[in-house]
């Protein structure tokens, strides 16, 4: 399993933020300007391609922070 810092780097790439954002494990997803259904789809694809794990939109709906998404790798 990747470290949380490695995961955040993958997350930032998957979401493709237009401007630099400061993201920590405790960052609230709703505070991210680009967090929408397209960003969620990017994260779902990232889990599949990078980590070989399948997650759903419902899994992401239950997450409120980056750390919550990271825990889905477990």
XYZ file of C-alpha atoms in Angstrom:
74
model
C 0.000 0.000 0.000
C 1.356 3.460 -0.833
C 2.070 6.028 1.845
C -0.547 8.737 2.358
C 1.821 11.233 0.686
C 2.163 9.012 -2.397
C -1.594 8.593 -2.440
C -2.128 12.356 -2.313
C 0.193 12.786 -5.311
C -1.858 10.223 -7.246
C -5.069 11.931 -6.118
C -3.848 15.322 -7.341
C -2.982 13.829 -10.724
C -6.298 11.978 -11.011
C -8.388 15.039 -10.179
C -6.278 17.317 -12.431
C -6.632 20.558 -10.501
C -6.439 23.689 -12.656
C -4.633 25.638 -9.925
C -2.245 24.490 -7.229
C -4.027 23.350 -4.087
C -2.672 22.433 -0.681
C -4.009 18.983 0.139
C -3.413 17.109 3.380
C -4.999 13.925 4.725
C -7.487 16.089 6.650
C -8.537 18.194 3.652
C -12.323 18.211 3.307
C -13.389 17.143 -0.174
C -16.149 19.767 -0.258
C -13.477 22.471 0.168
C -11.781 21.497 -3.108
C -12.990 23.630 -6.029
C -12.680 20.832 -8.595
C -14.310 18.110 -6.493
C -17.280 17.040 -8.606
C -18.559 13.939 -10.379
C -15.796 14.103 -12.996
C -13.137 14.287 -10.270
C -14.766 11.340 -8.497
C -14.645 9.360 -11.735
C -10.934 10.151 -12.012
C -10.382 8.786 -8.508
C -12.369 5.632 -9.323
C -10.172 5.088 -12.401
C -7.026 5.797 -10.342
C -8.013 3.078 -7.845
C -8.544 0.598 -10.672
C -5.452 1.409 -12.760
C -2.901 2.312 -10.080
C -3.987 0.033 -7.243
C -6.057 -2.742 -8.862
C -8.958 -1.994 -6.529
C -12.568 -1.368 -7.496
C -14.511 1.356 -5.695
C -17.857 2.945 -6.510
C -19.363 6.396 -6.453
C -21.232 5.361 -3.317
C -17.917 4.525 -1.644
C -16.722 8.060 -2.397
C -20.003 9.635 -1.249
C -19.298 8.196 2.194
C -15.911 9.956 2.316
C -15.474 13.484 3.590
C -11.669 13.802 3.662
C -8.672 12.638 1.653
C -7.830 10.264 4.524
C -11.282 8.680 4.186
C -10.586 7.951 0.510
C -7.128 6.589 1.396
C -8.747 4.152 3.841
C -10.655 2.619 0.915
C -7.345 1.087 -0.176
C -7.298 -1.005 3.009
